[in-house]
PDB file of C-alpha atoms in Angstrom:
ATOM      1  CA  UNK A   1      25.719 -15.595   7.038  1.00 65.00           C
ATOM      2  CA  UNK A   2      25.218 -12.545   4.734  1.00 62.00           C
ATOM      3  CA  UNK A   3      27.158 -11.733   1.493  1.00 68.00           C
ATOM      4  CA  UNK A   4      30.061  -8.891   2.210  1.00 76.00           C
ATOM      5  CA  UNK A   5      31.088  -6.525  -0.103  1.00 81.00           C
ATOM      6  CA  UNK A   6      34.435  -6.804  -1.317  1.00 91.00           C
ATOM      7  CA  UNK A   7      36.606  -5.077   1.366  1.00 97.00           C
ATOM      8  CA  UNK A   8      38.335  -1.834   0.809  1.00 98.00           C
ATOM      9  CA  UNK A   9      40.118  -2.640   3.852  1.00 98.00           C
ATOM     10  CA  UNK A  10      41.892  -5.562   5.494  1.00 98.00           C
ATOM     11  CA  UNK A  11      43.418  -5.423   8.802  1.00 98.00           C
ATOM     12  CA  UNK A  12      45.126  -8.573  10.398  1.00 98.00           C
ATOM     13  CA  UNK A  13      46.884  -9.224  13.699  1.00 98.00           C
ATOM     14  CA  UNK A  14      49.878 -11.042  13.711  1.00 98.00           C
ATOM     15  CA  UNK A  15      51.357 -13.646  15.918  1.00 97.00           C
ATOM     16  CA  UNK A  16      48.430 -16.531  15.705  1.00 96.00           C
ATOM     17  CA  UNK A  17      47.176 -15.021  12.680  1.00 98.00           C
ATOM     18  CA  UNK A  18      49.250 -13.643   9.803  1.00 98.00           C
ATOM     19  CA  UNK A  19      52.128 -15.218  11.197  1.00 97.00           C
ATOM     20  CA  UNK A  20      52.958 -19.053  10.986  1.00 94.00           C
ATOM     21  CA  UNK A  21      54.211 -20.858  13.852  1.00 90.00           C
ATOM     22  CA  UNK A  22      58.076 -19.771  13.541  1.00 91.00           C
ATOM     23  CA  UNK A  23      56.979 -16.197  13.802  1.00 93.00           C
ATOM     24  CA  UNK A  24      57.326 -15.594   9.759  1.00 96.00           C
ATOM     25  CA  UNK A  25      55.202 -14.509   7.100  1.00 98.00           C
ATOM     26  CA  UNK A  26      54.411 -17.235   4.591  1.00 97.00           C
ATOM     27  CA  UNK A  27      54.841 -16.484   0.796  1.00 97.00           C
ATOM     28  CA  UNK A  28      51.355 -17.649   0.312  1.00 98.00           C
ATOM     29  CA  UNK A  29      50.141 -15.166   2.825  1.00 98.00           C
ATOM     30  CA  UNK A  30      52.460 -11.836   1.966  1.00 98.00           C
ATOM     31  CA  UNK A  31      51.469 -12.621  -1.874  1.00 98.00           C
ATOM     32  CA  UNK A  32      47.456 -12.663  -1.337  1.00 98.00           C
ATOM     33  CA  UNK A  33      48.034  -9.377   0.619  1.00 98.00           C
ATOM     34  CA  UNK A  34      49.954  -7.467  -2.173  1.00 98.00           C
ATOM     35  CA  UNK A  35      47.223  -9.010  -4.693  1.00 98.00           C
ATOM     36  CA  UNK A  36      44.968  -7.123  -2.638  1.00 98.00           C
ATOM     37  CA  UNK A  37      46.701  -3.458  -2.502  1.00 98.00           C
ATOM     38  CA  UNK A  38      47.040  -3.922  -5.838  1.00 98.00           C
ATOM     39  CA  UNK A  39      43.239  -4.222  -6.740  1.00 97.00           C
ATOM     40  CA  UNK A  40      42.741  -1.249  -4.114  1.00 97.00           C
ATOM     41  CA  UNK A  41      42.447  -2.459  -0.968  1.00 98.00           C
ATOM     42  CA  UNK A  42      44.131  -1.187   1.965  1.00 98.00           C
ATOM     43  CA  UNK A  43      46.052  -3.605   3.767  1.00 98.00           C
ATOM     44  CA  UNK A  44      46.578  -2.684   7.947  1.00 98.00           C
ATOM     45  CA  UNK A  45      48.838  -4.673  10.298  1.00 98.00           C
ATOM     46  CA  UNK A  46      46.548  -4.288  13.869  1.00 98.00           C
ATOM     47  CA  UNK A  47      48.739  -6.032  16.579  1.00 98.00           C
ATOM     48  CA  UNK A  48      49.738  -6.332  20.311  1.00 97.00           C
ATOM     49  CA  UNK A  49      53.039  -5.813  19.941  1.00 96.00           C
ATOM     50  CA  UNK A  50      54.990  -2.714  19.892  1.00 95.00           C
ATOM     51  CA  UNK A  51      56.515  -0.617  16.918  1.00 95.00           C
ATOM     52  CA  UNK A  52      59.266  -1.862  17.661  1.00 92.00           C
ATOM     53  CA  UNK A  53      59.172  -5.808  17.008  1.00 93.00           C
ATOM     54  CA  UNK A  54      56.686  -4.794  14.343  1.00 96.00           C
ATOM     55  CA  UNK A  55      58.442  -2.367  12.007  1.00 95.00           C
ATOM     56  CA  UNK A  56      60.481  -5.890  10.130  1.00 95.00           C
ATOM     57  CA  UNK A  57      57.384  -7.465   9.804  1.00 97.00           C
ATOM     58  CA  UNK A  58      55.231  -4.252   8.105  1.00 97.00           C
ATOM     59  CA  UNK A  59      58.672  -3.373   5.584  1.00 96.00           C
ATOM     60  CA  UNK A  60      57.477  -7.010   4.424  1.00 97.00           C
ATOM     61  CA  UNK A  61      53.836  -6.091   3.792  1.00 97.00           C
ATOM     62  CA  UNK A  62      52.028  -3.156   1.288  1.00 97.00           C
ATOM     63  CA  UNK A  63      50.619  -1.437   4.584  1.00 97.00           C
ATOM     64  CA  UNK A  64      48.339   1.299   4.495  1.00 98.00           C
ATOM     65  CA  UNK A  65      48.712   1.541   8.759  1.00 98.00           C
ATOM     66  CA  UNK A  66      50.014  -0.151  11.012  1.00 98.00           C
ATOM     67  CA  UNK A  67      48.419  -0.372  14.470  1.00 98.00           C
ATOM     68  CA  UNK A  68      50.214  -1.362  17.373  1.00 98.00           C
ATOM     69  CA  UNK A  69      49.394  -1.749  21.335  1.00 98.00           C
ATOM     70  CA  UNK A  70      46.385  -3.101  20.696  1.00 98.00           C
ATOM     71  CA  UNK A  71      45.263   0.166  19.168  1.00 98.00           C
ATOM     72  CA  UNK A  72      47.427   2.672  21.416  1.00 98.00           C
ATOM     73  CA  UNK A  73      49.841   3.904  19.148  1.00 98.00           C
ATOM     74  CA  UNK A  74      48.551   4.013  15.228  1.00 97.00           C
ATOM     75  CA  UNK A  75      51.018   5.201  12.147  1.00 97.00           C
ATOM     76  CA  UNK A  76      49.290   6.101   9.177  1.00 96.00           C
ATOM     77  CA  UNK A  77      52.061   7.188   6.348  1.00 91.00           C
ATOM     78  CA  UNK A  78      51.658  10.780   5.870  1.00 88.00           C
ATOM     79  CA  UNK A  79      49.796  11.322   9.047  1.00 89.00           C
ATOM     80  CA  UNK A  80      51.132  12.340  12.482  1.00 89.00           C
ATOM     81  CA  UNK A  81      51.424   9.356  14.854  1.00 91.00           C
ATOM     82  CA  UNK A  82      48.178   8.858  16.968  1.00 94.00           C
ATOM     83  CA  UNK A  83      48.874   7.844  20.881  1.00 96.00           C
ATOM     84  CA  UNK A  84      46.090   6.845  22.970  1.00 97.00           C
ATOM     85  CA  UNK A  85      47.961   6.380  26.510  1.00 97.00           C
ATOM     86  CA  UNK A  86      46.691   5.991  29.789  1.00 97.00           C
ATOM     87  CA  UNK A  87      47.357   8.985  31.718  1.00 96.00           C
ATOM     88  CA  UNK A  88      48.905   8.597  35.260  1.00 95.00           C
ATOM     89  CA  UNK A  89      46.641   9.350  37.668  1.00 96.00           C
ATOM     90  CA  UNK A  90      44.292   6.131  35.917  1.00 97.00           C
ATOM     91  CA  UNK A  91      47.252   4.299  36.086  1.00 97.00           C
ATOM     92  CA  UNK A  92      47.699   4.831  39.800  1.00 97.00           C
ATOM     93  CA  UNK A  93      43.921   3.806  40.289  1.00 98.00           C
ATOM     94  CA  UNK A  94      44.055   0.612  38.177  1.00 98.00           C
ATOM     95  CA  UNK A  95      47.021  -0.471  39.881  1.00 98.00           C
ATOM     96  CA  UNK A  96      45.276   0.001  43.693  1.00 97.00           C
ATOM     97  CA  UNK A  97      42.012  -1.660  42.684  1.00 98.00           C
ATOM     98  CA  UNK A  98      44.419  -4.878  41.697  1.00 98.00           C
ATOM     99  CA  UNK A  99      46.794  -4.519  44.125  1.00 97.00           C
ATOM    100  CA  UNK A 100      43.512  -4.704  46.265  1.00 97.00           C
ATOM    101  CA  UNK A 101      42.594  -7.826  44.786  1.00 96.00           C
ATOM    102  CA  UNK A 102      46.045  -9.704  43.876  1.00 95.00           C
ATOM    103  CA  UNK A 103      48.743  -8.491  46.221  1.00 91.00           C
ATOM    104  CA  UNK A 104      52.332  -8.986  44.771  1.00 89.00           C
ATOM    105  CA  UNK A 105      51.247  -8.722  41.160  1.00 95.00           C
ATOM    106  CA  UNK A 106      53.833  -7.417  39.078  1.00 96.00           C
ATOM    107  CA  UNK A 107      53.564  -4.867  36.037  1.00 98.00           C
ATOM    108  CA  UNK A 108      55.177  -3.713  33.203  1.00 97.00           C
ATOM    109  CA  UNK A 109      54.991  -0.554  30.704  1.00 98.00           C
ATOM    110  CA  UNK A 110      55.262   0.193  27.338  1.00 97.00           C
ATOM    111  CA  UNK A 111      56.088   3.502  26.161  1.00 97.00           C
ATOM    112  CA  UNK A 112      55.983   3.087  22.619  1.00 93.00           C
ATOM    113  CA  UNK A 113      59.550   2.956  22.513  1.00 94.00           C
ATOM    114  CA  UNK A 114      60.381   1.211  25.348  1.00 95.00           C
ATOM    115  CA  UNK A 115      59.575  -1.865  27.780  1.00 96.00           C
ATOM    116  CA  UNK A 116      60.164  -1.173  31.605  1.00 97.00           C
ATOM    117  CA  UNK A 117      59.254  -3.201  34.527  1.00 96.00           C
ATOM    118  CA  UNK A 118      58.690  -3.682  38.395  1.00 97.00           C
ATOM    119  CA  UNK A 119      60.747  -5.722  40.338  1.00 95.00           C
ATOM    120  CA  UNK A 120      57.414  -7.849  40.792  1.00 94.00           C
ATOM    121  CA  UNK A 121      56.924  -8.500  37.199  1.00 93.00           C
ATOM    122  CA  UNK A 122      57.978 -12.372  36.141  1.00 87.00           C
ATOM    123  CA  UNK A 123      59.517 -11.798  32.554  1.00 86.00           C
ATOM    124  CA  UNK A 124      57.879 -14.053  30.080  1.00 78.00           C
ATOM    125  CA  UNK A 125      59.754 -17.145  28.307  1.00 75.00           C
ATOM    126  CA  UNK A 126      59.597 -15.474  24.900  1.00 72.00           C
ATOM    127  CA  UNK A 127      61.171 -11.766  26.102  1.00 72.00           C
ATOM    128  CA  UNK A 128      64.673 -11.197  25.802  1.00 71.00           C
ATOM    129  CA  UNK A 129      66.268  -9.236  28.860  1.00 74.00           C
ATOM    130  CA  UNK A 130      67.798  -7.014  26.515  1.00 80.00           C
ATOM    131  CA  UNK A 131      64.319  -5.706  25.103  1.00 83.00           C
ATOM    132  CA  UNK A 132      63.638  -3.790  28.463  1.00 91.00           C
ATOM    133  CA  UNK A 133      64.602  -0.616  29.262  1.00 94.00           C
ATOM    134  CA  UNK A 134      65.154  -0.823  32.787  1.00 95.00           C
ATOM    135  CA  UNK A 135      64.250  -2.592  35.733  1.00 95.00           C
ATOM    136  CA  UNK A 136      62.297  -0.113  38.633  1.00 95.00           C
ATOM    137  CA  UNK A 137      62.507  -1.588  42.313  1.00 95.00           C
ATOM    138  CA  UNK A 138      58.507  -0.783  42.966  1.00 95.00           C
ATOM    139  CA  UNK A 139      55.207   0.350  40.775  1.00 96.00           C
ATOM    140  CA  UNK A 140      55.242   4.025  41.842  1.00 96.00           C
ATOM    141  CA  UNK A 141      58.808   3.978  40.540  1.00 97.00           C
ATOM    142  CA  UNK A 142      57.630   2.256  37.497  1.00 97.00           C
ATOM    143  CA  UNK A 143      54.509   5.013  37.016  1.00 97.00           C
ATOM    144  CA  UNK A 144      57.126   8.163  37.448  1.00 96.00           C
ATOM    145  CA  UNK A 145      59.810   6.471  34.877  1.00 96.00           C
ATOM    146  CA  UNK A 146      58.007   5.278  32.531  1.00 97.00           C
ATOM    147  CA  UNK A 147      56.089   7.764  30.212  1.00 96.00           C
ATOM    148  CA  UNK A 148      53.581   7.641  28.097  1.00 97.00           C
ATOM    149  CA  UNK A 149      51.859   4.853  29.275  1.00 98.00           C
ATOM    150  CA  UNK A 150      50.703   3.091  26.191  1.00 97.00           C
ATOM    151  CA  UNK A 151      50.081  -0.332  27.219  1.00 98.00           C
ATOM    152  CA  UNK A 152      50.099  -1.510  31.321  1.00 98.00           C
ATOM    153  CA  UNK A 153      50.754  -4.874  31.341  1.00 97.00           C
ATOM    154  CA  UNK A 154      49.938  -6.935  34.555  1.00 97.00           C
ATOM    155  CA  UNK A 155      52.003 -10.434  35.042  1.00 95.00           C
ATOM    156  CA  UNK A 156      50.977 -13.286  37.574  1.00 94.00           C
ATOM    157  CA  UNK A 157      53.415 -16.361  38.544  1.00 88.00           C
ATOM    158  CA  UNK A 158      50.775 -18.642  38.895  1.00 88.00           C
ATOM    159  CA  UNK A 159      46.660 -17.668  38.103  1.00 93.00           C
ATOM    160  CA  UNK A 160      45.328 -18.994  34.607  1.00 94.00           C
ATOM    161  CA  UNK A 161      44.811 -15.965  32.281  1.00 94.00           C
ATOM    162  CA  UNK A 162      40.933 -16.084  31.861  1.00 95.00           C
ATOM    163  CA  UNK A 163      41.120 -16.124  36.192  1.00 96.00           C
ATOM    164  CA  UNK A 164      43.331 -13.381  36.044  1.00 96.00           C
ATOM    165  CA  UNK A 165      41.432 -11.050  33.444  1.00 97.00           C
ATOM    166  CA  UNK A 166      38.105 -12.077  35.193  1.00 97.00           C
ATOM    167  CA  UNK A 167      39.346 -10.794  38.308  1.00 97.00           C
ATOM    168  CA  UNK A 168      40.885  -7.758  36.906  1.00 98.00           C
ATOM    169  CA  UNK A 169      38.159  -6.563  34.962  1.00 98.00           C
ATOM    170  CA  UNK A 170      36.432  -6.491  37.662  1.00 98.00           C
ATOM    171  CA  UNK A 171      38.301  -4.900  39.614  1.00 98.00           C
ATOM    172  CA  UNK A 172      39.183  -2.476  37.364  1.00 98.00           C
ATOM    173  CA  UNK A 173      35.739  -1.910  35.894  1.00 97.00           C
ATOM    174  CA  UNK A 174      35.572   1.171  33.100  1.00 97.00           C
ATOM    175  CA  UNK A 175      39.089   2.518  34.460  1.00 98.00           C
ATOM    176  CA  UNK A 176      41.015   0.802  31.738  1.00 98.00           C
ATOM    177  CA  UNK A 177      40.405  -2.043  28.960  1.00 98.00           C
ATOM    178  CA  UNK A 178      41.378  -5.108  30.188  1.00 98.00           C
ATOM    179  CA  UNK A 179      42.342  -7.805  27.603  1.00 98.00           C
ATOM    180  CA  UNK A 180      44.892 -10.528  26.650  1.00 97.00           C
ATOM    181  CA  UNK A 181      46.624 -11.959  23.547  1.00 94.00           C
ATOM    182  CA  UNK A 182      48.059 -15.132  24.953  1.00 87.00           C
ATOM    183  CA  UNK A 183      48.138 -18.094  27.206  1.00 75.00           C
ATOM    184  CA  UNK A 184      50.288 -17.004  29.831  1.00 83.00           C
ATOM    185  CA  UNK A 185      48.875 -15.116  33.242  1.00 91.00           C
ATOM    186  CA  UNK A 186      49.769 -11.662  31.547  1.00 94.00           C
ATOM    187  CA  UNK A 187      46.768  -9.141  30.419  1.00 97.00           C
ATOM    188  CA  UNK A 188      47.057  -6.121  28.633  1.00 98.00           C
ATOM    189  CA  UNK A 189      45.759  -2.849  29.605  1.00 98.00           C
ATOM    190  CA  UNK A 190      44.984   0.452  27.787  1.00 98.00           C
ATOM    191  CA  UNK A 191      42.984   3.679  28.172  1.00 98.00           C
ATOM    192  CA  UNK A 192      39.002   3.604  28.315  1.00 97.00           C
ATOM    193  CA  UNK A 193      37.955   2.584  24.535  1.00 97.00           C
ATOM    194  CA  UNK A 194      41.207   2.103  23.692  1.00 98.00           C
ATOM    195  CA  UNK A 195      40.700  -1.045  21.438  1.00 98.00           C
ATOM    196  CA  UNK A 196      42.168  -2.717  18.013  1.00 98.00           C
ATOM    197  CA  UNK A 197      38.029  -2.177  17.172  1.00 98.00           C
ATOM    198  CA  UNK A 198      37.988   1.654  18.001  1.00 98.00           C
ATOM    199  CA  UNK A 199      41.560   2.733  16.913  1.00 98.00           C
ATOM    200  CA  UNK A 200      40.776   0.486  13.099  1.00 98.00           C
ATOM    201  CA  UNK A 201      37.144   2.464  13.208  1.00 98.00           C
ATOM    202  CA  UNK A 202      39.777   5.813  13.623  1.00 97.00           C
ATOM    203  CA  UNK A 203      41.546   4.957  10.891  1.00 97.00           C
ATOM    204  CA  UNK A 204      38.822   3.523   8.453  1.00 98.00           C
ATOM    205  CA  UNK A 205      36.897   7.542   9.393  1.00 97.00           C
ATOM    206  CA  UNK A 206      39.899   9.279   7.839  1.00 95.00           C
ATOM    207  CA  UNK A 207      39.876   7.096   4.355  1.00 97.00           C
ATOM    208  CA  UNK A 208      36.194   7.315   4.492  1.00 98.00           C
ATOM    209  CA  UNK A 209      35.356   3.575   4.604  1.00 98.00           C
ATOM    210  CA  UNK A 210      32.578   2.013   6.585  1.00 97.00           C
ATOM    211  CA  UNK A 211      32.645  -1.110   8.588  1.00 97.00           C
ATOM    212  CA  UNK A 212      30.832  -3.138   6.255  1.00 97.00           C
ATOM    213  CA  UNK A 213      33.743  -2.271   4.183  1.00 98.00           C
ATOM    214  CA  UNK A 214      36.145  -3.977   6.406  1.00 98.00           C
ATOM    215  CA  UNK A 215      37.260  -7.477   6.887  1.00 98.00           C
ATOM    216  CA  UNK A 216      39.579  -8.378   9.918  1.00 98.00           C
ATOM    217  CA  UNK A 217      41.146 -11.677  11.107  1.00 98.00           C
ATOM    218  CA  UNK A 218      42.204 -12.155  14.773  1.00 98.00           C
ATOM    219  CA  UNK A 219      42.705 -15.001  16.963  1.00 98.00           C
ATOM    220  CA  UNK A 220      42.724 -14.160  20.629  1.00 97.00           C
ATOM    221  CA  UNK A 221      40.383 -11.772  23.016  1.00 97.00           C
ATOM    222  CA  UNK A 222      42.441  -8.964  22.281  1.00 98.00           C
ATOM    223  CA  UNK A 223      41.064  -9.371  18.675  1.00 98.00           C
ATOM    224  CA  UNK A 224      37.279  -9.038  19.528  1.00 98.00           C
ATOM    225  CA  UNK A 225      36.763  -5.824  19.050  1.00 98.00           C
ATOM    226  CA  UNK A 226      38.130  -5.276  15.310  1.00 98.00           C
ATOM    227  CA  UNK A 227      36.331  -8.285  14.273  1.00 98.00           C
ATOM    228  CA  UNK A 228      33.151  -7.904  15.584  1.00 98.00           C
ATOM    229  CA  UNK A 229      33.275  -4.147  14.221  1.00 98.00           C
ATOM    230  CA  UNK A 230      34.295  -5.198  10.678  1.00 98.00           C
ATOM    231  CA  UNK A 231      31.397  -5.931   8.731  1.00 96.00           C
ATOM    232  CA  UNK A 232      34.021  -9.393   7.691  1.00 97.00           C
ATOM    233  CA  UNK A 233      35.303 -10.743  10.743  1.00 98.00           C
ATOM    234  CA  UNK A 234      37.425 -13.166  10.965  1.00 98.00           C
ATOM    235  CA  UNK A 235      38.738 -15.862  13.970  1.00 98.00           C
ATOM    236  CA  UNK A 236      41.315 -18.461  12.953  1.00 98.00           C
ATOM    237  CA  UNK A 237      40.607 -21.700  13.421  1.00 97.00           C
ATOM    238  CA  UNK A 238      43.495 -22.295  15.529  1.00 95.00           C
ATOM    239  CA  UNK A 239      42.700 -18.693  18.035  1.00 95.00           C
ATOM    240  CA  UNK A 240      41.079 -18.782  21.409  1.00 96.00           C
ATOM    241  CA  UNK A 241      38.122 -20.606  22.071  1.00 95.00           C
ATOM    242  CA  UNK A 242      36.158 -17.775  23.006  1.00 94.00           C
ATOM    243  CA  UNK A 243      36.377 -16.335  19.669  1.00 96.00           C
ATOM    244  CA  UNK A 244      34.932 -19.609  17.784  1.00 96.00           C
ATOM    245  CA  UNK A 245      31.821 -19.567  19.449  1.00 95.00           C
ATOM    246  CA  UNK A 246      28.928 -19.320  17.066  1.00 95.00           C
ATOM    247  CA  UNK A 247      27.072 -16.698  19.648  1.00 95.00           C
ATOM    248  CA  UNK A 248      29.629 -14.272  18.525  1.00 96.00           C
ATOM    249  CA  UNK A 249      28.346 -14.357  14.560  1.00 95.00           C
ATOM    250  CA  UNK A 250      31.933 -14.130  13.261  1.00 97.00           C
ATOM    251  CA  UNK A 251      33.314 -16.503  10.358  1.00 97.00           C
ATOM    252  CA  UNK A 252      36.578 -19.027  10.484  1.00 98.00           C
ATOM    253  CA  UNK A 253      39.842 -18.613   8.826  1.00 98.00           C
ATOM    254  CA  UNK A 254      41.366 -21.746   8.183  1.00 98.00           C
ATOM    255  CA  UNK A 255      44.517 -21.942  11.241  1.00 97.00           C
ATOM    256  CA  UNK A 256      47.598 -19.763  10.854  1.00 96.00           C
ATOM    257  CA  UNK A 257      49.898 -22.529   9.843  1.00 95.00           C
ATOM    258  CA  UNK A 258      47.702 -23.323   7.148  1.00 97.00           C
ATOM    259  CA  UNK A 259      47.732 -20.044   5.467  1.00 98.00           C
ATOM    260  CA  UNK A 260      44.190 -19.027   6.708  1.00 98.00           C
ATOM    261  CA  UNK A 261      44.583 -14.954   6.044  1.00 98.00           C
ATOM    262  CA  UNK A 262      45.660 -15.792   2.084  1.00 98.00           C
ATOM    263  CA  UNK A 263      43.835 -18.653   1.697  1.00 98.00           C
ATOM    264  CA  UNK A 264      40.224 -16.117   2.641  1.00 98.00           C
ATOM    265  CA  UNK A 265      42.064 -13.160   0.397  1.00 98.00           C
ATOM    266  CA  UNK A 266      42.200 -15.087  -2.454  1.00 98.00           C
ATOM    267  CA  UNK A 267      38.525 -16.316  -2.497  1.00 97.00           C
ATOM    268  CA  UNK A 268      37.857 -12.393  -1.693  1.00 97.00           C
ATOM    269  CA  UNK A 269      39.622 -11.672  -4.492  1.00 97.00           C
ATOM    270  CA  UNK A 270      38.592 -14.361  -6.901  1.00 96.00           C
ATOM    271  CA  UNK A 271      34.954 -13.839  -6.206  1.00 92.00           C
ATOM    272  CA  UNK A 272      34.891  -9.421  -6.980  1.00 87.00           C
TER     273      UNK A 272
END
């Protein structure tokens, strides 16, 4: 695998990656990140989750941006908030094509602000009830309420994930990007190109730094396209299978619980 550069930016998800397995940034971790923004590097939080079960965990970091949606909402300080939603009338066409395909599938939206949901859509184990806005008796409901659309999130009761995105994707084809960032039957879905890959390559454009200037660490299929971008991509050990295969070129973090993002910082930073 080729030498890289030492990175003028690192961007790192969170949950599987950053975060250990109680949901918390280690010590080791948070310190190896402000040892980097101190030697110049820009530090950027790239995640799934919305702003607003991401602000506490940024506040603890040196970030430079924080990306959230999986790259449909981006805050950069100083900078007006980007938002790459999916407009309605795509939304209405992604959710035909499934409901095509998977009668009775259930959906959710995220606003940027908010979480609403159909009366179809199966909450998962780890969402509290008090984290959604409201509760909409069908989709078109859902589609007039709930504006902007930044992430569309589709929920099954019973398909594995990789048969539901498989059978999404398809039937969604370049409508919407179709991805997922954990183990239960719920993908993720944003506008065309809308990626943690293409809203990082955004970002990186302003400051002026390159991709081979970049390292990223990721762990699910969400991830893919920052760290196959980066010119230093990362999967964690512990991440989705898909991600360690060797086809894909990328290198291994040691797992989340073992520190993997600082452990790889402080070798970046100890070999300058």
């Amino acid at each position: 695998m080729p030498t890289m550069v030492f990175p003028r930016v690192i961007a790192t998800d969170l949950d599987g990656t950053l975060l250990d397995a109680g949901g918390l940034v280690s010590e080791r971790n948070r310190l190896a990140l402000v040892a980097a923004a101190e030697a110049g590097v820009r530090v950027v939080v790239s995640t799934a989750r919305p702003p607003r079960t991401t602000q506490h965990i940024a506040e603890q970091l040196p970030c430079a941006a924080v990306l959230c949606g999986n790259g449909s909402l981006a805050h950069v300080p100083g900078d007006e908030p980007l938002v790459r939603a999916i407009s309605p009338e795509t939304a209405r066409s992604v959710v035909e094509k499934v409901n095509a395909e998977l009668p009775g599938i259930g959906y959710g939206i995220e606003t940027g602000t908010d979480f609403f949901h159909d009366a179809d859509y199966h909450l998962e184990p780890w969402l509290s009830g008090e984290w959604v806005r409201e509760v909409l008796e069908d989709t078109e409901t859902l589609l007039r309420r709930a504006t902007p659309i930044t992430k569309m999130l589709v929920r099954s009761r019973d398909m594995r994930v990789e048969e539901l995105h498989e059978t999404v994707a398809a039937a969604v084809g370049s409508l919407a990007e179709v991805t997922f960032s954990g183990s239960y039957s719920l993908l993720e879905l944003s506008a065309p190109g809308v990626n943690k890959g293409s809203t990082l390559a955004m970002v990186c454009e302003r400051w002026g730094v390159a991709a081979e200037e970049v390292v990223a660490f990721g762990d699910m299929p969400n991830d893919l396209a920052a760290l196959s971008w980066a010119g230093g991509g990362y999967a964690m050990a512990s991440g989705h299978p898909d991600l360690l295969d060797p086809a894909l070129g990328l290198r291994v973090a040691p797992s989340a619980n073992e520190d993997g993002v600082g452990r790889v910082v402080e070798q970046l930073l100890a070999e300058r």
